[in-house]
Coordinates of C-alpha atoms in Angstrom, one line a residue:
M30 CA 14.2 -21.9 -46.6
D31 CA 10.5 -20.9 -46.2
F32 CA 9.8 -18.4 -43.4
C33 CA 6.2 -17.9 -44.5
D34 CA 3.3 -18.5 -42.1
S35 CA 1.4 -21.8 -42.1
P36 CA -2.4 -21.4 -42.5
Q37 CA -2.8 -21.8 -38.7
E38 CA -0.1 -19.2 -38.1
A39 CA -1.6 -16.8 -40.6
A40 CA -5.0 -17.1 -38.9
F41 CA -3.4 -16.3 -35.5
R42 CA -1.5 -13.3 -37.0
A43 CA -4.7 -11.9 -38.5
E44 CA -6.7 -12.4 -35.3
L45 CA -3.9 -10.7 -33.3
R46 CA -3.6 -7.8 -35.8
D47 CA -7.4 -7.1 -35.6
W48 CA -7.3 -7.1 -31.8
L49 CA -4.3 -4.8 -31.7
A50 CA -5.9 -2.4 -34.1
A51 CA -8.7 -2.0 -31.6
N52 CA -6.8 -2.1 -28.3
A53 CA -3.1 -1.3 -28.7
K54 CA -3.4 2.5 -28.5
K55 CA -5.1 2.3 -25.1
H56 CA -1.8 1.5 -23.5
A57 CA 1.4 3.5 -23.0
V58 CA 4.4 2.3 -24.9
T59 CA 7.3 3.9 -23.1
G60 CA 8.2 5.9 -20.0
D61 CA 6.9 5.7 -16.5
D62 CA 3.3 5.1 -17.7
Y63 CA 4.4 1.9 -19.5
W64 CA 6.2 0.5 -16.5
R65 CA 3.5 1.6 -14.0
K66 CA 0.7 0.0 -16.1
A67 CA 2.5 -3.0 -17.5
G68 CA 0.3 -5.3 -15.5
E69 CA -2.8 -3.9 -17.2
W70 CA -1.3 -4.7 -20.6
H71 CA -0.2 -8.1 -19.4
R72 CA -3.8 -9.0 -18.3
A73 CA -5.3 -7.5 -21.5
L74 CA -3.1 -9.6 -23.7
Y75 CA -3.8 -12.7 -21.6
G76 CA -7.5 -12.1 -21.6
A77 CA -7.5 -11.9 -25.4
G78 CA -5.6 -15.2 -25.7
F79 CA -2.3 -13.5 -26.7
F80 CA 0.0 -14.1 -23.7
G81 CA 1.6 -17.3 -22.5
V82 CA 0.7 -18.9 -25.8
T83 CA 3.7 -21.2 -25.9
W84 CA 3.5 -22.2 -22.2
P85 CA 1.7 -25.4 -20.8
K86 CA -2.1 -25.5 -20.8
E87 CA -1.9 -26.9 -17.3
Y88 CA -0.8 -23.5 -16.0
G89 CA -2.9 -21.3 -18.3
G90 CA -0.9 -21.3 -21.5
R91 CA -1.9 -22.6 -25.0
D92 CA 0.9 -25.1 -25.7
L93 CA 1.6 -23.6 -29.1
P94 CA 5.0 -23.8 -30.9
P95 CA 7.6 -21.0 -30.2
V96 CA 6.9 -19.5 -33.6
Y97 CA 3.7 -18.0 -32.2
D98 CA 5.7 -15.9 -29.7
V99 CA 7.7 -14.5 -32.6
I100 CA 4.5 -13.7 -34.5
L101 CA 3.3 -11.9 -31.4
D102 CA 6.4 -9.9 -31.0
E103 CA 6.4 -8.9 -34.7
E104 CA 2.8 -7.7 -34.7
L105 CA 3.2 -5.8 -31.4
A106 CA 6.1 -3.9 -32.9
L107 CA 4.2 -3.2 -36.2
A108 CA 1.2 -2.0 -34.3
G109 CA 3.2 0.4 -32.1
A110 CA 2.0 -1.6 -29.1
P111 CA 3.8 -2.1 -25.8
A112 CA 6.2 -4.9 -25.7
R113 CA 5.2 -8.4 -24.5
P114 CA 5.9 -8.6 -20.7
S115 CA 9.2 -10.5 -20.3
L116 CA 8.4 -13.4 -17.9
G117 CA 9.5 -16.4 -19.9
Y118 CA 12.8 -16.8 -18.1
L119 CA 10.9 -16.9 -14.7
V120 CA 8.4 -19.4 -16.1
H121 CA 11.2 -21.7 -17.3
G122 CA 13.2 -21.4 -14.1
L123 CA 10.3 -22.1 -11.8
G124 CA 8.8 -24.8 -14.1
R125 CA 12.1 -26.7 -14.4
H126 CA 13.4 -26.4 -10.9
G127 CA 10.4 -25.8 -8.6
G128 CA 8.7 -29.1 -8.8
R129 CA 5.0 -29.7 -9.5
E130 CA 3.6 -28.3 -6.3
L131 CA 5.3 -24.9 -6.6
A132 CA 4.5 -24.8 -10.3
R133 CA 0.8 -25.5 -9.7
R134 CA 0.7 -22.9 -6.9
F135 CA 2.6 -20.0 -8.6
L136 CA 2.7 -20.4 -12.4
P137 CA -1.0 -19.7 -13.2
G138 CA -0.9 -16.3 -11.4
M139 CA 2.4 -15.5 -13.1
I140 CA 1.1 -16.3 -16.5
D141 CA -2.3 -14.6 -16.3
G142 CA -0.9 -11.5 -14.7
T143 CA -3.0 -11.6 -11.6
Q144 CA 0.2 -11.8 -9.5
R145 CA 3.2 -9.7 -10.3
W146 CA 6.8 -10.9 -10.0
C147 CA 10.3 -9.6 -9.8
Q148 CA 13.7 -11.3 -9.9
G149 CA 16.1 -10.8 -7.0
F150 CA 19.5 -11.8 -8.4
S151 CA 21.9 -8.8 -8.9
E152 CA 23.4 -7.0 -5.9
P153 CA 25.5 -3.8 -5.7
G154 CA 28.6 -6.0 -5.4
A155 CA 27.4 -9.0 -7.4
G156 CA 26.2 -8.3 -10.9
S157 CA 28.0 -10.2 -13.6
D158 CA 29.9 -12.1 -10.9
L159 CA 26.6 -13.3 -9.4
A160 CA 28.2 -16.1 -7.5
S161 CA 29.7 -13.5 -5.1
L162 CA 26.3 -12.5 -3.8
T163 CA 26.1 -11.8 -0.1
T164 CA 22.4 -11.8 0.7
T165 CA 21.8 -14.5 3.3
A166 CA 18.9 -16.8 4.2
V167 CA 19.2 -18.5 7.6
R168 CA 16.9 -21.3 8.7
D169 CA 14.7 -20.5 11.7
G170 CA 12.3 -23.4 12.3
D171 CA 10.0 -23.7 9.3
E172 CA 11.1 -20.5 7.8
Y173 CA 14.2 -18.7 6.5
V174 CA 15.1 -15.2 7.5
V175 CA 16.5 -13.0 4.7
H176 CA 19.0 -10.2 5.0
G177 CA 20.6 -8.4 2.1
H178 CA 20.5 -5.9 -0.7
K179 CA 19.3 -6.4 -4.3
I180 CA 19.5 -3.9 -7.2
W181 CA 18.3 -3.4 -10.8
T182 CA 15.1 -5.3 -9.8
S183 CA 12.5 -4.7 -12.5
Y184 CA 8.9 -4.2 -11.2
S185 CA 10.1 -4.5 -7.6
D186 CA 7.7 -1.7 -6.4
V187 CA 4.6 -3.5 -7.8
A188 CA 5.6 -7.1 -7.3
D189 CA 3.7 -9.6 -5.2
W190 CA 6.5 -12.2 -5.3
C191 CA 10.3 -12.2 -5.8
L192 CA 12.3 -15.1 -7.2
L193 CA 15.3 -14.6 -4.8
L194 CA 18.8 -15.9 -4.7
A195 CA 20.4 -16.0 -1.3
R196 CA 23.4 -17.7 0.4
T197 CA 22.3 -20.5 2.7
D198 CA 25.7 -22.2 3.3
P199 CA 28.5 -19.7 3.8
D200 CA 31.0 -22.6 4.1
A201 CA 30.3 -24.2 0.7
P202 CA 32.1 -23.3 -2.5
R203 CA 30.4 -20.1 -3.6
H204 CA 28.5 -21.5 -6.5
R205 CA 27.1 -24.3 -4.3
G206 CA 26.0 -22.4 -1.2
I207 CA 23.3 -20.5 -3.0
S208 CA 19.6 -21.4 -2.8
A209 CA 16.5 -19.9 -4.5
F210 CA 13.3 -18.8 -2.8
I211 CA 9.8 -17.4 -3.6
V212 CA 9.5 -14.5 -1.3
S213 CA 6.4 -12.5 -0.6
M214 CA 7.0 -8.8 -1.2
H215 CA 4.1 -7.8 1.1
Q216 CA 5.7 -8.1 4.5
P217 CA 7.7 -6.3 7.1
G218 CA 11.5 -6.3 6.6
I219 CA 11.4 -5.2 2.9
E220 CA 12.3 -1.6 1.8
Q221 CA 11.9 -0.3 -1.7
R222 CA 14.2 2.3 -3.2
P223 CA 13.4 3.4 -6.8
L224 CA 16.2 4.1 -9.3
K225 CA 16.0 7.0 -11.7
M226 CA 17.5 6.1 -15.1
I227 CA 19.5 8.3 -17.4
N228 CA 16.5 8.4 -19.8
G229 CA 14.2 9.8 -17.0
V230 CA 12.3 6.6 -16.2
T231 CA 11.9 6.1 -12.5
T232 CA 9.6 3.0 -12.3
E233 CA 11.5 0.4 -14.3
F234 CA 14.1 -0.6 -11.7
G235 CA 14.5 -0.5 -8.0
Q236 CA 16.7 -1.4 -5.1
V237 CA 15.3 -3.8 -2.5
L238 CA 16.6 -4.1 1.0
F239 CA 15.8 -7.3 3.0
D240 CA 16.1 -6.8 6.7
G241 CA 14.6 -9.8 8.5
A242 CA 12.1 -10.7 5.8
R243 CA 10.8 -14.3 6.2
V244 CA 10.0 -17.0 3.7
P245 CA 8.5 -20.4 4.5
A246 CA 11.0 -23.3 3.9
D247 CA 8.6 -25.0 1.5
Q248 CA 9.0 -22.0 -0.8
M249 CA 12.6 -22.9 -1.5
V250 CA 12.8 -23.7 -5.2
G251 CA 14.6 -27.0 -5.4
A252 CA 16.9 -28.3 -2.7
P253 CA 19.4 -26.2 -0.6
G254 CA 22.4 -25.2 -2.7
E255 CA 20.6 -25.6 -6.0
G256 CA 20.1 -21.9 -6.6
W257 CA 23.0 -21.6 -9.1
A258 CA 21.4 -24.2 -11.4
L259 CA 18.2 -22.2 -11.4
A260 CA 20.1 -19.0 -12.1
M261 CA 21.7 -20.5 -15.1
T262 CA 18.4 -21.7 -16.5
V263 CA 16.9 -18.2 -16.0
V264 CA 19.7 -16.3 -17.6
G265 CA 20.0 -18.8 -20.4
H266 CA 16.4 -18.1 -21.5
E267 CA 16.9 -14.3 -20.8
R268 CA 19.7 -14.2 -23.3
E269 CA 17.9 -15.7 -26.3
P270 CA 16.6 -13.2 -28.9
S271 CA 14.0 -15.7 -30.1
T272 CA 12.2 -15.4 -26.8
L273 CA 12.6 -11.7 -26.2
G274 CA 11.2 -10.1 -29.4
F275 CA 13.7 -7.3 -29.6
A276 CA 14.5 -7.9 -33.3
A277 CA 11.2 -6.6 -34.7
R278 CA 11.4 -3.4 -32.6
Y279 CA 15.0 -2.7 -33.8
G280 CA 13.9 -3.1 -37.4
K281 CA 10.9 -0.9 -36.9
L282 CA 12.9 1.9 -35.4
V283 CA 15.5 1.7 -38.2
R284 CA 12.7 2.0 -40.8
Q285 CA 11.2 5.0 -38.9
M286 CA 14.5 6.8 -38.9
A287 CA 15.1 6.0 -42.6
A288 CA 11.6 7.5 -43.4
Q289 CA 12.5 10.8 -41.8
T290 CA 16.0 11.1 -43.3
T291 CA 16.4 13.2 -46.3
G292 CA 19.5 13.4 -48.5
R293 CA 22.5 11.1 -47.7
V294 CA 21.8 8.3 -45.3
P295 CA 24.0 8.6 -42.2
E296 CA 26.6 5.8 -42.1
D297 CA 25.4 4.8 -38.6
L298 CA 21.9 4.4 -39.9
A299 CA 23.0 2.2 -42.8
W300 CA 25.0 0.0 -40.4
A301 CA 22.1 -0.3 -38.0
A302 CA 19.9 -1.5 -40.9
V303 CA 22.4 -4.2 -41.7
Q304 CA 22.7 -5.2 -38.0
A305 CA 18.9 -5.3 -37.5
E306 CA 18.4 -7.5 -40.5
M307 CA 21.2 -9.8 -39.4
L308 CA 19.5 -10.2 -36.0
R309 CA 16.1 -10.8 -37.7
L310 CA 17.6 -13.7 -39.7
H311 CA 19.5 -15.0 -36.7
V312 CA 16.3 -15.1 -34.7
R313 CA 14.6 -17.2 -37.4
R314 CA 17.5 -19.6 -37.4
R315 CA 17.3 -20.0 -33.7
L316 CA 13.6 -20.5 -34.0
S317 CA 14.1 -23.2 -36.5
E318 CA 16.5 -24.9 -34.2
Q319 CA 14.1 -24.7 -31.3
L320 CA 11.4 -26.3 -33.4
D321 CA 13.8 -29.1 -34.2
G322 CA 14.4 -29.7 -30.5
V323 CA 17.9 -28.1 -30.3
V324 CA 18.9 -26.8 -26.9
H325 CA 21.3 -23.9 -27.1
G326 CA 22.9 -23.8 -23.6
S327 CA 26.0 -21.5 -23.7
D328 CA 25.0 -20.3 -27.2
G329 CA 22.7 -17.9 -25.4
S330 CA 25.9 -15.8 -24.7
L331 CA 26.3 -15.4 -28.5
D332 CA 22.7 -14.3 -28.8
K333 CA 23.2 -11.8 -26.0
L334 CA 26.3 -10.3 -27.6
L335 CA 24.4 -10.0 -30.9
M336 CA 21.5 -8.3 -29.2
T337 CA 23.9 -5.9 -27.6
W338 CA 25.7 -5.0 -30.8
V339 CA 22.4 -4.5 -32.7
E340 CA 20.7 -2.4 -30.0
Q341 CA 23.8 -0.2 -29.6
S342 CA 24.1 0.2 -33.4
V343 CA 20.5 1.3 -33.5
G344 CA 21.1 3.6 -30.6
H345 CA 24.1 5.3 -32.4
A346 CA 21.9 5.7 -35.4
A347 CA 19.2 7.3 -33.3
L348 CA 21.8 9.8 -32.1
A349 CA 23.1 10.5 -35.6
V350 CA 19.5 11.1 -37.0
G351 CA 17.9 12.9 -34.1
G352 CA 20.8 14.3 -32.1
V353 CA 19.5 15.7 -28.8
R354 CA 16.5 17.3 -30.4
D355 CA 14.2 14.3 -30.7
P356 CA 13.3 13.0 -27.2
E357 CA 12.3 9.6 -28.4
L358 CA 15.4 8.9 -30.4
L359 CA 17.6 10.3 -27.6
S360 CA 15.9 8.0 -25.1
A361 CA 16.6 5.1 -27.5
Y362 CA 20.3 6.0 -27.6
L363 CA 20.5 6.4 -23.8
Y364 CA 18.7 3.1 -23.1
S365 CA 20.9 1.2 -25.5
R366 CA 24.0 2.0 -23.4
A367 CA 22.7 -0.4 -20.7
Q368 CA 22.4 -3.4 -23.0
S369 CA 26.1 -4.3 -22.7
V370 CA 25.7 -4.5 -18.9
M371 CA 22.2 -5.8 -18.2
G372 CA 21.6 -9.5 -18.3
G373 CA 25.3 -10.2 -18.0
T374 CA 28.0 -7.9 -19.2
S375 CA 29.5 -8.3 -22.7
Q376 CA 32.8 -9.2 -21.1
I377 CA 31.2 -12.1 -19.2
Q378 CA 29.5 -13.3 -22.3
K379 CA 32.8 -13.3 -24.2
N380 CA 34.4 -15.3 -21.4
I381 CA 31.6 -17.9 -21.6
V382 CA 32.0 -18.1 -25.3
A383 CA 35.7 -18.6 -25.0
A384 CA 35.5 -21.2 -22.2
R385 CA 32.4 -23.2 -23.0
I386 CA 32.1 -22.9 -26.8
L387 CA 35.6 -22.4 -28.1
G388 CA 37.2 -24.6 -25.3
L389 CA 39.9 -22.0 -24.5
G390 CA 41.8 -22.2 -21.2
A391 CA 41.2 -19.8 -18.3

């Protein structure tokens, strides 16, 4: 199997590498500065032609094959640049379920970075069991009125828009009474509460309280009760390593730790190297399948489990190599603990694999 670049891909990689050499160091890579200024990085990438490259030209993308996103992620990691802003799952969700009018209205600003977005799915009592959400949206004339509490909402404090799930039919079966909305974050009735994480970052996640916020009825995504289908599209794309670009960063961190290790290589670091290489090859297999038109569906849960195992293996290696003395490595370990919870817990992913892939009974 040939994983080498085609001439066109090689030219794209060289152009990107030159641009990163001149621009990557101007932007923070980690910490509050990264999260606070992620929009600047997004717009810089887009302005140079390196963001949204695989998305439709109609909305500001370049319609390139998915291999170009993998090249982008690899080169960003090699250059020590900030990660590519993670918006693909929102683009896919809105593009597939929102219809042409909403897509034309909202996707261009989402893709070019002039409008910031957050995702209002999880709640304090509805994380992995998302169907138990209690946020409500009640019809009032040409609008819906929203009440509820969302949590772990990335970019909530800087977002212009929120892709929100809310219950519109309390009498329907819980998966069928949920609808999706595009809610303006700049209005009364919305309160922001930042969350400080264990690694010290305070600007990545927030809580959002909706107390009478309003959303026009024509900003419902799809029909009433179709929010669950959108949610499954979103999390399906969120769980695929070939669209997230983590593999290159795990490998780079492993190589950095190996370079600073003298004497016997810690067992945790050796295992992390094996795991990172496994994920790198798995991403390429998934990419090959995508290029052949294969839709993965529930296989995204396998991908999510693999990402979890690899990130936490790399995190354990970081602790073994740096202990608590190296702030960067300690932060990598602390952040890795969240991977088995965010984006759907590992237990939920195993249940999905058991029921939908292996065909096991409940």
